[in-house]
Tab-separated table of C-alpha atoms and ligand atoms in Angstrom:
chain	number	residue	atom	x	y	z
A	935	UNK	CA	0.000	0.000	0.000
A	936	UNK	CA	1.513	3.410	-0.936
A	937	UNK	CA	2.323	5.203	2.559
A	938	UNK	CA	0.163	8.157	1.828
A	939	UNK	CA	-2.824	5.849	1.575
A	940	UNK	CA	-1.914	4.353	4.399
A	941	UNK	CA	-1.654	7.754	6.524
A	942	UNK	CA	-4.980	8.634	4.704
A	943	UNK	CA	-6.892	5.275	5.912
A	944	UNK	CA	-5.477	5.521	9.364
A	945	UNK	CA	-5.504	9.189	10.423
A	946	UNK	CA	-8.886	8.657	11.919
A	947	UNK	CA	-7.433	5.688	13.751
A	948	UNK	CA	-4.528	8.105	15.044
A	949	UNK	CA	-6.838	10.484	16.273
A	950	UNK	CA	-8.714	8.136	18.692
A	951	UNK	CA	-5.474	6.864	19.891
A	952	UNK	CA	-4.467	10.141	20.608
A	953	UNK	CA	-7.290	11.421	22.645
A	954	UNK	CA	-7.210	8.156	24.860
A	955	UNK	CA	-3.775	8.455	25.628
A	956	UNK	CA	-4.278	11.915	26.327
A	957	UNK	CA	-6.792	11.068	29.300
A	958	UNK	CA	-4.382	8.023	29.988
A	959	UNK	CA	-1.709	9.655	30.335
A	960	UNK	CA	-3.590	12.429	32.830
A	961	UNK	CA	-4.735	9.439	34.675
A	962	UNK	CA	-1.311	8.278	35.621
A	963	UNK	CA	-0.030	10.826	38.618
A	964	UNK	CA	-3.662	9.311	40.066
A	965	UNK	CA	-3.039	6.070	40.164
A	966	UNK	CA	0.662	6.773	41.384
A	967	UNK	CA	-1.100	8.226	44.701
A	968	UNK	CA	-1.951	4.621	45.826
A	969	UNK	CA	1.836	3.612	45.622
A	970	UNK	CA	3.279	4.205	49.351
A	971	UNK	CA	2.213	2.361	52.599
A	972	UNK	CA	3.951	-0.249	54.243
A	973	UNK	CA	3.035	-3.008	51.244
A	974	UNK	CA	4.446	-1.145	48.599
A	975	UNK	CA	7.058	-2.005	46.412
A	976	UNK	CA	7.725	1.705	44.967
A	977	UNK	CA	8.614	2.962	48.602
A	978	UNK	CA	11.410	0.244	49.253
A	979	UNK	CA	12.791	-0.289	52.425
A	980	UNK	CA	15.104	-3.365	51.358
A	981	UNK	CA	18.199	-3.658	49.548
A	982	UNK	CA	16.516	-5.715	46.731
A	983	UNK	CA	13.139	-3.469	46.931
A	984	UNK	CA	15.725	-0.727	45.674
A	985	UNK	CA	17.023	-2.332	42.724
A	986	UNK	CA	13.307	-3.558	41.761
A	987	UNK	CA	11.962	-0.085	42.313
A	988	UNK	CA	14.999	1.709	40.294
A	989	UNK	CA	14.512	-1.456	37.583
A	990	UNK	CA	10.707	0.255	37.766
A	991	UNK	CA	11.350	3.789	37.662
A	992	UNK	CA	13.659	3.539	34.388
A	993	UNK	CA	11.395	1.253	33.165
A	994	UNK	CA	8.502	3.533	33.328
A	995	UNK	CA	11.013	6.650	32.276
A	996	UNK	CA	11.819	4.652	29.000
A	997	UNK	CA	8.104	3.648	28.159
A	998	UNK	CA	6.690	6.986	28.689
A	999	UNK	CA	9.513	8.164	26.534
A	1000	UNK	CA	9.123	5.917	24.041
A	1001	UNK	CA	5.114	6.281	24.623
A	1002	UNK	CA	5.793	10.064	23.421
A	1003	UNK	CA	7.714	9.655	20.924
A	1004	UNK	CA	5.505	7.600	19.046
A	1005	UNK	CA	2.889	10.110	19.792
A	1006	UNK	CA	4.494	12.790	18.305
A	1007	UNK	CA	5.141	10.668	15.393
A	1008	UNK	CA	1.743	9.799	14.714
A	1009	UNK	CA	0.495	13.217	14.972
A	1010	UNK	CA	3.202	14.492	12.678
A	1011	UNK	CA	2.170	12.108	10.342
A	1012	UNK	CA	-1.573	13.066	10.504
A	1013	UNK	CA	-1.010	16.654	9.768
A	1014	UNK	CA	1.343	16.614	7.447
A	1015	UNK	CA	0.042	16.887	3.709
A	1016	UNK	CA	-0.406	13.384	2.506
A	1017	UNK	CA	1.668	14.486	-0.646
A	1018	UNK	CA	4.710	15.633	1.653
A	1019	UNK	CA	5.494	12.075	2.683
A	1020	UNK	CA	8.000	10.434	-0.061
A	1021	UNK	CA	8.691	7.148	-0.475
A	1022	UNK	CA	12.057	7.000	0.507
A	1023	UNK	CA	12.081	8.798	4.056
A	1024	UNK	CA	8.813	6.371	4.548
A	1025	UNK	CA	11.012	3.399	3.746
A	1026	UNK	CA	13.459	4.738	6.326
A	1027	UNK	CA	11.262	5.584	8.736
A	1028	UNK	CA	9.906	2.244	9.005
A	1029	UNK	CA	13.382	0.405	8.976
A	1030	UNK	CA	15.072	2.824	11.225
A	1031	UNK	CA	11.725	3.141	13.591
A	1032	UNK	CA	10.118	-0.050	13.190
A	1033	UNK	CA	13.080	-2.241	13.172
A	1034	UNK	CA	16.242	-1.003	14.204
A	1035	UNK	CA	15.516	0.999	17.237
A	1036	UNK	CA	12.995	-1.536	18.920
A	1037	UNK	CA	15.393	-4.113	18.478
A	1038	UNK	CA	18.311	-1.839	20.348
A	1039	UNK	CA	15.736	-0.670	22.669
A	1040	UNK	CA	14.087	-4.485	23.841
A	1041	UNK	CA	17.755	-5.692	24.141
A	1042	UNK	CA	19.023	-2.977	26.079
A	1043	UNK	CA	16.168	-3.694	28.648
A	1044	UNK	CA	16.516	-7.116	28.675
A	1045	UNK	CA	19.410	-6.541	30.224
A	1046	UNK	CA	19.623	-4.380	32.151
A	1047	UNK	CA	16.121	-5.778	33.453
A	1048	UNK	CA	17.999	-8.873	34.247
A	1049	UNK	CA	20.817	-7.665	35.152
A	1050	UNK	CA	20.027	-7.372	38.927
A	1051	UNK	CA	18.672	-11.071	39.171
A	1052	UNK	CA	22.175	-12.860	40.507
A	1053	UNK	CA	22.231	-9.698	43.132
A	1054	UNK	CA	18.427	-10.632	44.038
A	1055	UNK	CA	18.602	-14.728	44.158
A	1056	UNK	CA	22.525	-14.695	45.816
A	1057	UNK	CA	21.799	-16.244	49.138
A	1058	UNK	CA	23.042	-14.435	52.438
A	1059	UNK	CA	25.882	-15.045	53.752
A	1060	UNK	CA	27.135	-17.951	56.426
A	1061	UNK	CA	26.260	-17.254	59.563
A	1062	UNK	CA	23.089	-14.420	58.986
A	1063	UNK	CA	19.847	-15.203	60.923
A	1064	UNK	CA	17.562	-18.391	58.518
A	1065	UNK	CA	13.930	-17.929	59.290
A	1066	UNK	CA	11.578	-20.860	57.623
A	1067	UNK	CA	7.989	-20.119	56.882
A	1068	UNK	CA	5.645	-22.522	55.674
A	1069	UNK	CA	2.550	-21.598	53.819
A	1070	UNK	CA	-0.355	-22.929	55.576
A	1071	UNK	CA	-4.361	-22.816	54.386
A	1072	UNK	CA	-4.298	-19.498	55.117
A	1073	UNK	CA	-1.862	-18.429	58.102
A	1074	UNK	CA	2.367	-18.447	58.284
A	1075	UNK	CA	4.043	-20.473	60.370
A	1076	UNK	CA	7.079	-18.907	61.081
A	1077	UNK	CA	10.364	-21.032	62.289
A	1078	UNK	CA	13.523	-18.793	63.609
A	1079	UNK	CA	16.627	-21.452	63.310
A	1080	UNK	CA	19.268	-21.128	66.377
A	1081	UNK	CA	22.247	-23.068	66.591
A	1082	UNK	CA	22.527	-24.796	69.579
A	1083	UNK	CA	18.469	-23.942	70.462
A	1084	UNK	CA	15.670	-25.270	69.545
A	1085	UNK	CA	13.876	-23.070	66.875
A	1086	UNK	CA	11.605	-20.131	68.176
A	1087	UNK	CA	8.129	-20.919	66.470
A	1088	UNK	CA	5.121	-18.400	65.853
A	1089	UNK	CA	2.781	-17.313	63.251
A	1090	UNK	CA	1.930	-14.656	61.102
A	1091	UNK	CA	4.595	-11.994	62.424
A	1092	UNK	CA	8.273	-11.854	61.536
A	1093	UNK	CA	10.503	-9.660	62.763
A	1094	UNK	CA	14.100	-8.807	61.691
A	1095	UNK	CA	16.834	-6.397	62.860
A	1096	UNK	CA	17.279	-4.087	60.134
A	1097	UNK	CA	20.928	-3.525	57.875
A	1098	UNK	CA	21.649	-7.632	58.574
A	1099	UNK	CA	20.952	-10.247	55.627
A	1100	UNK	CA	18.407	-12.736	56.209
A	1101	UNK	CA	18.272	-15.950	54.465
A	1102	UNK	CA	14.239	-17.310	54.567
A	1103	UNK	CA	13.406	-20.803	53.302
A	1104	UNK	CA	9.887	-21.249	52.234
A	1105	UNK	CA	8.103	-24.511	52.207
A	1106	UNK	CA	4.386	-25.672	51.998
A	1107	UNK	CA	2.735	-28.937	53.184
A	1108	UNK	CA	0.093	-28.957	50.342
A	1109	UNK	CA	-1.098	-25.747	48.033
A	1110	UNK	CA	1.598	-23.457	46.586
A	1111	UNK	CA	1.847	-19.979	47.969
A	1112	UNK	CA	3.685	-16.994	46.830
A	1113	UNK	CA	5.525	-15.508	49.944
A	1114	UNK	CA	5.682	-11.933	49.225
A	1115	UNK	CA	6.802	-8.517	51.438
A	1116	UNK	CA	6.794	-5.956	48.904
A	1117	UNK	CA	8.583	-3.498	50.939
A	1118	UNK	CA	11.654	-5.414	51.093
A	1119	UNK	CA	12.300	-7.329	47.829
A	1120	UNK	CA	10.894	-9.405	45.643
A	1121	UNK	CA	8.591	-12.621	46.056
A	1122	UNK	CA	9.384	-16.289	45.220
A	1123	UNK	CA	6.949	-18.997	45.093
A	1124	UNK	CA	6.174	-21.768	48.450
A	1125	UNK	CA	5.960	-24.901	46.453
A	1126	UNK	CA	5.235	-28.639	48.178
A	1127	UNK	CA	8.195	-31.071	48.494
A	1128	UNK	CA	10.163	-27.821	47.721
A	1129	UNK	CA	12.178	-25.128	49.501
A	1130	UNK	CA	12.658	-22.474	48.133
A	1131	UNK	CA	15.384	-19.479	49.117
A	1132	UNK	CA	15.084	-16.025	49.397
A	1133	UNK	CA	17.340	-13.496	51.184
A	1134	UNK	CA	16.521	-9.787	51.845
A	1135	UNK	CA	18.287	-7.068	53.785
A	1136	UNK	CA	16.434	-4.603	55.346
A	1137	UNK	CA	17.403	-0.626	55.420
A	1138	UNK	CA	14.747	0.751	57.491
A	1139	UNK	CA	12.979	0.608	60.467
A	1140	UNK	CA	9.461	0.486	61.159
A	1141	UNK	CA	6.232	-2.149	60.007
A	1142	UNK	CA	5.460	-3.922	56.709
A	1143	UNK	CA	2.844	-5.904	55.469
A	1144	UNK	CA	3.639	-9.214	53.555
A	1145	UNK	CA	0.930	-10.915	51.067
A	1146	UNK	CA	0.627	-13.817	49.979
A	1147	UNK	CA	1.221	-13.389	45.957
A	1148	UNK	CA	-0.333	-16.936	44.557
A	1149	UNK	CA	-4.103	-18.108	44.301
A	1150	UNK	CA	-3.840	-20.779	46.955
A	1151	UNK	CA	-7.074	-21.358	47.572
A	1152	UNK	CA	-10.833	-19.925	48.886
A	1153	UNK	CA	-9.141	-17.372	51.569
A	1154	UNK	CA	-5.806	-16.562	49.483
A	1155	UNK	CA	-6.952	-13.247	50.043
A	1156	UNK	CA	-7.198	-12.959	53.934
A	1157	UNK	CA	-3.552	-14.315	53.913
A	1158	UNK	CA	-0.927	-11.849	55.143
A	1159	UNK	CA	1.391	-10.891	57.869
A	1160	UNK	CA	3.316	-8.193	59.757
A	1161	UNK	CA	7.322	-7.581	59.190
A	1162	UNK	CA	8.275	-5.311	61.849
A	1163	UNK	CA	11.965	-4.327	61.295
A	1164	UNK	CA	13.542	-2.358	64.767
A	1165	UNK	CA	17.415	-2.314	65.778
A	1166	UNK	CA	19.589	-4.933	66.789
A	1167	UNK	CA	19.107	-4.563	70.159
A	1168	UNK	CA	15.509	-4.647	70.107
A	1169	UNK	CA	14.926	-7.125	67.968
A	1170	UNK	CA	17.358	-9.749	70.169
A	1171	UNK	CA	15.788	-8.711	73.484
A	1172	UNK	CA	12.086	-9.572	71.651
A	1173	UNK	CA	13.913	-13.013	70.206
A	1174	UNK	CA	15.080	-14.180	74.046
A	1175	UNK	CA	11.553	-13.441	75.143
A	1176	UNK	CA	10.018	-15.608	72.414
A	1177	UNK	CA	11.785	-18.288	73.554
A	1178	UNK	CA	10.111	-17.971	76.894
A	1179	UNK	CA	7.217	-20.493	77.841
A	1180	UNK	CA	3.848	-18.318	78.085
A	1181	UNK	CA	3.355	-16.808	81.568
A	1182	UNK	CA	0.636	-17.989	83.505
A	1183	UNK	CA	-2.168	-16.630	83.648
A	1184	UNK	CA	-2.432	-13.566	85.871
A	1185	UNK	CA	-6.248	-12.994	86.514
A	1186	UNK	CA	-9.085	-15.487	87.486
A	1187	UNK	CA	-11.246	-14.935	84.432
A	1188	UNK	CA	-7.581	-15.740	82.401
A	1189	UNK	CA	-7.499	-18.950	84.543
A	1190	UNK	CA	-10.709	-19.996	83.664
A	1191	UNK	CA	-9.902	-19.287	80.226
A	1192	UNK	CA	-6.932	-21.915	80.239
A	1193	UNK	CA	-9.066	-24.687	81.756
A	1194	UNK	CA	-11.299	-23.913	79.098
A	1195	UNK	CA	-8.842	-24.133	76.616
A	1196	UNK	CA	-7.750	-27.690	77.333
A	1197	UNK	CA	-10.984	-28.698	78.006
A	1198	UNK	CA	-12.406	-28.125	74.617
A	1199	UNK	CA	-9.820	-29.530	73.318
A	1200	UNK	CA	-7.542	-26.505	71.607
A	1201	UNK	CA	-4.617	-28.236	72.265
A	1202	UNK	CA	-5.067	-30.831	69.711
A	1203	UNK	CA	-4.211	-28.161	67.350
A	1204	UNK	CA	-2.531	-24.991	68.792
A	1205	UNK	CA	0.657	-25.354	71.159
A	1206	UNK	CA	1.225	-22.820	74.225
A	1207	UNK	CA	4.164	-23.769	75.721
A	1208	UNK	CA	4.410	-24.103	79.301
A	1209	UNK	CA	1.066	-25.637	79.074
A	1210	UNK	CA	-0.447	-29.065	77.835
A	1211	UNK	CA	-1.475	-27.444	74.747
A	1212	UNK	CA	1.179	-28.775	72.052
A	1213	UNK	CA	-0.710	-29.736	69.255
A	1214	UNK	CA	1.095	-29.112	65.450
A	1215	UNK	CA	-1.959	-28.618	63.130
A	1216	UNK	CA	-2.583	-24.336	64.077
A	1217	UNK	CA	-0.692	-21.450	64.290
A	1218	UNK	CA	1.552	-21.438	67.796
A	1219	UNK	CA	-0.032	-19.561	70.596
A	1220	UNK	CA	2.528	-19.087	72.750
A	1221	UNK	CA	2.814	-15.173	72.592
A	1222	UNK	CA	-0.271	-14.386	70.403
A	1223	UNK	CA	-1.120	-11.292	72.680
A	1224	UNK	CA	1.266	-9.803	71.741
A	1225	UNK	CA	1.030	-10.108	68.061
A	1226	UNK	CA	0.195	-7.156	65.488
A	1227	UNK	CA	-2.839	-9.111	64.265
A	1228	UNK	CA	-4.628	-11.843	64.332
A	1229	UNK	CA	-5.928	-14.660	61.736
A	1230	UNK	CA	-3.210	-13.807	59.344
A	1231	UNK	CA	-3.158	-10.040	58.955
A	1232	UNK	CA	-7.194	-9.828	58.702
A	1233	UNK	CA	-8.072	-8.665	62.396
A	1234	UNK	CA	-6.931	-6.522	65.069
A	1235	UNK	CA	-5.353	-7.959	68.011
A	1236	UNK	CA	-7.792	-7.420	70.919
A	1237	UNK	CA	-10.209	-9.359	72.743
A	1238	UNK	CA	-13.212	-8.650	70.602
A	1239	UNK	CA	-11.262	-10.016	67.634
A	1240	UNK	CA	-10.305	-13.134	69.741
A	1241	UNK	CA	-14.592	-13.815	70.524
A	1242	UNK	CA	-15.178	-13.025	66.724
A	1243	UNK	CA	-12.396	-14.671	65.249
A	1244	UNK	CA	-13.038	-18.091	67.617
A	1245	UNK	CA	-17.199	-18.273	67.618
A	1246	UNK	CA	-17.603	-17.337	64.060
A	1247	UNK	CA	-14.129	-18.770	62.022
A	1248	UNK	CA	-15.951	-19.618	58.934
A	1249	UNK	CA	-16.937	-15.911	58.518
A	1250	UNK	CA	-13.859	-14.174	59.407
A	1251	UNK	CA	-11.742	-16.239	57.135
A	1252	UNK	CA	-13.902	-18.917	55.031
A	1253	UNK	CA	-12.074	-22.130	54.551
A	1254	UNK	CA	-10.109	-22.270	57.601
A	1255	UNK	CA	-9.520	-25.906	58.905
A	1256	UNK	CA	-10.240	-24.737	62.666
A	1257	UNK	CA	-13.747	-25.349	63.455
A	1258	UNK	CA	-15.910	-22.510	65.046
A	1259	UNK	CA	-16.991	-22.567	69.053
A	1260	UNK	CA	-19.679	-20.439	68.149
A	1261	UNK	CA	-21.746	-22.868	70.620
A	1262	UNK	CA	-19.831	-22.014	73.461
A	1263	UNK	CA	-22.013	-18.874	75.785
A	1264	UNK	CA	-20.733	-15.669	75.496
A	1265	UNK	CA	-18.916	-15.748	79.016
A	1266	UNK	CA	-16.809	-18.897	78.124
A	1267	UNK	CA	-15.789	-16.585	74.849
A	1268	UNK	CA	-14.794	-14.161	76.656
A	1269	UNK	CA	-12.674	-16.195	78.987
A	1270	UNK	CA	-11.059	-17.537	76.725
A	1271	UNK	CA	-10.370	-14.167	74.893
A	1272	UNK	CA	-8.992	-12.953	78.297
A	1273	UNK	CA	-6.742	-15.972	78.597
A	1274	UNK	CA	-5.367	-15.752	74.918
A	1275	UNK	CA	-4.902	-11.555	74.813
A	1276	UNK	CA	-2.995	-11.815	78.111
A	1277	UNK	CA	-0.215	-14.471	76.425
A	1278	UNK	CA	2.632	-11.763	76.244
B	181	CUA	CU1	-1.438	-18.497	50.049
B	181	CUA	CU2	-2.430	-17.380	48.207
């Protein structure tokens, strides 16, 4: 087709796709305000979150570029006078713009889009804290690996001194997960019979939400956890106290709470050490009160959520394998709620 028939045929084609970029493109700084928070990879606060949000940035910076570029080309092309185009720059234009430039452009991405991959997957080095966490249906269990100790076990929390490397190895009993904290670096599936590495470094203090970045089933959704990154210091004097056993409870509604506790049977599933409660299936209760949230990032931690989250389960988080106690009367609830909030 002679290129000023072509220009002719798809002017009106041009046009459209120049108003909606126009409104896209005015749409953009918009959608950029829902980009900080503590789950957000564009406000990094890991080494590797850096290089995926610079990777990002220039990314973005070359596509808009690019984006424009095009954009000025096709309106160019609209108003110039059909007869001005000649065969020859045409020919040029489409070999030097259609060809030879994308094919400069997609390989100079390619690598330096890939470029940052060894630094991502190298694993930290000997001797820097190894946390496991295992994908369950729909909680974390978390596993803090000590020489010479037994490991430190809890759920749905982590929490890591911030400038040291930390090598995590993921695992899942059944469904794969995607273990995910946005903040820090990038994600890497949980896959059964697996385990899978990832190291991160955190640079700065404070609390991030993790996700869970892989359908894994009916509550995939309502499947996150807490990162809280503090100093050194901090973070070893809350390590030595996880270790603990729970304390005992300190008021008589809190007592009455534990005997209800192992009496209906919770310890078949949930362990609290220093107790008789040391079942494997749930999340470890040991120091739940104490935790950011409970049911995996979904409620706050406080004795409301405790009555909601153990007489009505199925609603709070549909799926779950722990069957609700919605049977049990409101003052047994609220024992237990007592017992559970004061486990420090
Ligand atoms: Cu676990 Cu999605």
């Amino acid at each position: 087709m002679p290129i000023n028939d072509f220009f002719r045929i798809h002017s009106g084609c041009c046009r459209a796709a120049c108003e909606a970029s126009k409104y896209i493109f005015l749409a953009c700084p918009l959608w950029l305000l829902g980009c900080d928070g503590p789950q957000s990879a564009l406000e990094p606060a890991g080494r590797a979150a850096e290089r995926i949000a610079n990777l990002f940035w220039w990314m973005t910076a070359g596509g808009v570029f690019f984006w424009i570029a095009v954009i000025a080309l096709a309106i160019w092309a609209v108003r110039t006078p059909p007869e001005a185009h000649n065969q020859r720059r045409a020919s040029l234009l489409i070999i030097g713009a259609g060809a030879v430039v994308p094919t400069i452009v997609v390989a100079v991405l390619a690598i330096y889009g890939l470029a940052p991959i060894p630094v991502l997957l190298a694993p930290a080095p000997e001797g820097s804290l190894r946390i496991t966490v295992s994908g369950e249906q729909w909680w974390w269990r978390v596993r803090y690996q000590l020489p010479g100790s037994d490991p430190v076990v809890l759920a749905n929390e982590i929490r890591l001194p911030v400038g040291e490397p930390v090598e995590f190895r993921l695992e899942s009993p059944d469904v794969n997960h995607s273990f995910w904290i946005p903040s820090l670096g990038g994600k890497i599936d949980m896959i059964p019979g697996r385990v899978t590495r990832l190291s991160l470094t955190p640079t700065k203090t404070g609390v991030f939400r993790g996700a869970c970045a892989e359908y894994c089933g009916t509550s995939h959704a309502l499947m996150s956890f807490y990162v809280v990154v503090e100093d050194k210091e901090t973070f070893e004097r809350w390590l030595a106290h996880q270790q603990t056993p729970a304390p005992p409870p300190s008021t008589p509604i809190a007592a009455h709470g534990q005997e209800l506790f192992l009496a209906n049977g919770c310890g078949a599933c949930h362990t609290i050490r220093g107790t008789g409660a040391n079942g494997l299936v749930g999340p470890d209760l040991t120091h739940v009160g104490s935790r950011l949230s409970l049911g995996a990032g979904i409620l706050p931690n406080d004795l409301q959520s405790f009555v909601k989250w153990i007489a009505s389960t199925e609603h709070a988080k549909p799926g779950a394998l722990m069957p609700e106690f919605g049977m049990l009367p409101q003052e047994e609830l609220q024992a237990l709620a007592a017992y559970l909030k004061r486990l420090h």
